[in-house]
């Protein structure tokens, strides 16, 4: 695309978004797919995703044959930027769009692609992820949910936990143990594109720290799934799971795009600092607050510039993967710090929670509590630091 | 947005190679030990490479490139903890380019391109970072001349400089004036100062009754241009230094064993080392962003914010990394022999040039929101 085409396309997207952006629903929306807690929230967001897809603004760079747009990735990036700029709601099928989808396109069969891709984009089929278990979270390689072959089927038993979108999902990317033998804990794992609507699969909602619902514990009780749901070979589940996590953390590209969370950026915090008062004056006038705010502004700008640097190979010769591999860590930690700081701008009102008396209805308090979803989910900050230390710096394993 | 120029790419390669050959870490210790004012051989090679004239217009014998294109050179030098009069001369040339008369430029820029050393004397002894807070004064004589008196501190490479660019008050207004080595009076003096970074050659210069012609006063006076140019190059050195330090730390974590395990396997060391890595990546991003904004000659506010952000981030990250770098070497870290101290000392020196991170944040607050 030449610069004129880019400008024209951007204008077109921007116009479409302002015409079609949904009106305020009148209830609090979740901030990420991990917090979709009511049917009302879910339906609102699913309808929005469908509309975006039908307008051609989702999966723009995915192959046309499977329902994608067959366009350059740059176009999707422009759409993503405009969506963030216009503060539209996020598209909720995040696991499908950003990790199951690219994974299927990367290593699925022709039949898999025909069957799943289009419905991921249109939000017809919601996807969830069955990785974590009650006793094995960070130590994912130790997953114990069993999958036993029986004829043309696998029989699944055990439970997965923290299943985001579990109650709405039609499919789950599932990692389960097909064997307890093998040289190490990783060897017996296999990866499935598992249907949720079969007897014996029961997602049960769990209440989150915010007081709302958002994820599930998913029980498997002799659930039978077709054997051809397996992705990769039996016993290769660990490497497929690792690839999935690379998509999830944005360390490799190929995602369908669209906003995957409500955009919160540093300008929102600056704006809040002007409105909120601390000890009788706008928080932004307090010198200590200013200093803290400046630190956060710098961290936010720095993160943006790191992404820009990562695109220039000569500037990344030392540790070429450092920026991409740390993007989830940096982004989630910054969001946690920003939302936590937001409370401190409000004086005694920092102690309020979702209610009419709270500033902006308590959105900031809720945001702060919700911010841990990303510092814990998808591999905790501590685990990310292990990975960066070991894979990027070459330090020995802990 | 960061745009990397072809000139930068070219210089990055040459500079890395040159600095690695000329200045392995062992050579740094030699520089400290021999205490010479400079290394004439290294200097001549730099002159021959054209580095002294990088940002000097071709009409004055330079290469006519943008100062931002020189950033990779300073980054490469910083990585090897080199100290040469290149920084001092380059920023002195910047002052002349920005504020000098045609005559002053043609007299001095040609010389600087071919290796004459110049140094800017701006820092007053009270350590104030506000460049307008000046004590040095120019007093008119009856014969139409000017007398400069004042004391400047932390003047780099003064012992070998043939030209000083000095900030002073003239009729109550701040100005730059030029003082050649020959015009220094007998009562003036140049004293070596002890600074924390032992690679640096730093001096206190007493200008005592120095008689100048009014022609030595520069017609322009943009302290901020000098300040920003210097900070960009210091941030470049810091970015390099931080990367060099990270390498030292990672090496030690991968070789030293305790409790039968490499110490790098302990998360108490591993995780903060990852923080150093990410800090280093961020500093470099800020640096090349600042260089981009400078080269594209964006608005004054954009240039100032970009460079202050780079200096702020570099000061904070490099000094913290240096501090941790000592701790992570244990008892060896407490020794003079451990390379970590070289980097920590460099970090501290750089941190306190032209404003540390807190000072930069204070300035940035006003620029950013
Ligand atoms: C909002 C939310 C949504 C989620 N959605 C999903 C989902 O859809 N599907 C899914 O499969 N999972 C999901 N997760 C689960 C998430 O991936 C796990 O919670 C996470 O991997 C941590 O595992 P754990 O909860 O068992 O914590 P643990 O592993 O028990 O960790 C406890 C603490 O110990 C630390 N720790 C553990 N091991 C180490 C180590 N080796 N070194 C240093 N520190 C360590 C951790 O950082 C953490 O602070 C979600 C989690 C959240 C919070």
mmCIF file of C-alpha atoms and ligand atoms in Angstrom, chain A residues 34 129-132 137-138 161-164 215 373 376-380 382-383 386, chain B residues 267, ligand 1:
data_model
loop_
_atom_site.group_PDB
_atom_site.id
_atom_site.type_symbol
_atom_site.label_atom_id
_atom_site.label_comp_id
_atom_site.label_asym_id
_atom_site.label_seq_id
_atom_site.Cartn_x
_atom_site.Cartn_y
_atom_site.Cartn_z
ATOM 1 C CA UNK A 34 -11.502 -12.903 30.595
ATOM 2 C CA UNK A 129 -8.767 -22.661 26.472
ATOM 3 C CA UNK A 130 -8.353 -25.678 28.724
ATOM 4 C CA UNK A 131 -4.768 -25.507 29.876
ATOM 5 C CA UNK A 132 -4.665 -24.707 33.597
ATOM 6 C CA UNK A 137 -1.056 -23.728 36.567
ATOM 7 C CA UNK A 138 2.397 -22.316 36.009
ATOM 8 C CA UNK A 161 -9.882 -24.299 35.757
ATOM 9 C CA UNK A 162 -9.960 -20.547 35.102
ATOM 10 C CA UNK A 163 -11.643 -21.302 31.773
ATOM 11 C CA UNK A 164 -12.463 -17.864 30.371
ATOM 12 C CA UNK A 215 -14.393 -17.710 34.245
ATOM 13 C CA UNK A 373 -6.168 -10.932 34.886
ATOM 14 C CA UNK A 376 -1.565 -13.755 36.096
ATOM 15 C CA UNK A 377 -3.397 -15.182 33.074
ATOM 16 C CA UNK A 378 -1.383 -16.344 30.083
ATOM 17 C CA UNK A 379 1.592 -17.129 32.321
ATOM 18 C CA UNK A 380 2.316 -14.946 35.338
ATOM 19 C CA UNK A 382 7.170 -14.189 37.329
ATOM 20 C CA UNK A 383 6.990 -16.988 34.786
ATOM 21 C CA UNK A 386 11.905 -16.855 33.964
ATOM 22 C CA UNK B 267 15.408 -15.856 40.573
HETATM 23 C C1 LIG C 1 -8.503 -13.843 34.667
HETATM 24 C C2 LIG C 1 -7.826 -15.125 34.323
HETATM 25 C C3 LIG C 1 -8.239 -15.835 33.211
HETATM 26 C C4 LIG C 1 -7.648 -17.050 32.898
HETATM 27 N N1 LIG C 1 -8.096 -17.724 31.802
HETATM 28 C C5 LIG C 1 -7.599 -18.950 31.543
HETATM 29 C C6 LIG C 1 -8.109 -19.733 30.483
HETATM 30 O O1 LIG C 1 -9.012 -19.301 29.773
HETATM 31 N N2 LIG C 1 -7.612 -20.954 30.292
HETATM 32 C C7 LIG C 1 -6.609 -21.467 31.046
HETATM 33 O O2 LIG C 1 -6.185 -22.574 30.806
HETATM 34 N N3 LIG C 1 -6.072 -20.755 32.063
HETATM 35 C C8 LIG C 1 -6.558 -19.513 32.321
HETATM 36 N N4 LIG C 1 -6.046 -18.782 33.365
HETATM 37 C C9 LIG C 1 -5.069 -19.436 34.233
HETATM 38 C C10 LIG C 1 -3.680 -18.863 34.222
HETATM 39 O O3 LIG C 1 -2.982 -19.220 33.069
HETATM 40 C C11 LIG C 1 -2.998 -19.390 35.498
HETATM 41 O O4 LIG C 1 -3.684 -18.817 36.588
HETATM 42 C C12 LIG C 1 -1.550 -19.031 35.557
HETATM 43 O O5 LIG C 1 -0.824 -19.728 34.597
HETATM 44 C C13 LIG C 1 -0.955 -19.304 36.945
HETATM 45 O O6 LIG C 1 -1.215 -20.584 37.398
HETATM 46 P P1 LIG C 1 -1.821 -20.814 38.847
HETATM 47 O O7 LIG C 1 -3.080 -20.028 38.907
HETATM 48 O O8 LIG C 1 -1.917 -22.252 39.086
HETATM 49 O O9 LIG C 1 -0.809 -20.158 39.835
HETATM 50 P P2 LIG C 1 0.500 -20.854 40.445
HETATM 51 O O10 LIG C 1 1.242 -21.491 39.355
HETATM 52 O O11 LIG C 1 0.105 -21.679 41.592
HETATM 53 O O12 LIG C 1 1.303 -19.594 40.930
HETATM 54 C C14 LIG C 1 1.221 -19.017 42.245
HETATM 55 C C15 LIG C 1 2.312 -17.982 42.378
HETATM 56 O O13 LIG C 1 3.588 -18.626 42.295
HETATM 57 C C16 LIG C 1 4.373 -18.055 41.278
HETATM 58 N N5 LIG C 1 5.173 -19.098 40.648
HETATM 59 C C17 LIG C 1 4.761 -20.322 40.239
HETATM 60 N N6 LIG C 1 5.759 -20.997 39.692
HETATM 61 C C18 LIG C 1 6.848 -20.223 39.756
HETATM 62 C C19 LIG C 1 8.202 -20.356 39.336
HETATM 63 N N7 LIG C 1 8.664 -21.441 38.705
HETATM 64 N N8 LIG C 1 9.029 -19.312 39.542
HETATM 65 C C20 LIG C 1 8.590 -18.176 40.143
HETATM 66 N N9 LIG C 1 7.347 -18.005 40.575
HETATM 67 C C21 LIG C 1 6.468 -19.011 40.371
HETATM 68 C C22 LIG C 1 3.383 -17.421 40.322
HETATM 69 O O14 LIG C 1 3.959 -16.332 39.603
HETATM 70 C C23 LIG C 1 2.297 -16.944 41.258
HETATM 71 O O15 LIG C 1 2.625 -15.672 41.738
HETATM 72 C C24 LIG C 1 -6.610 -17.554 33.683
HETATM 73 C C25 LIG C 1 -6.195 -16.839 34.803
HETATM 74 C C26 LIG C 1 -6.789 -15.635 35.118
HETATM 75 C C27 LIG C 1 -6.304 -14.891 36.320
#
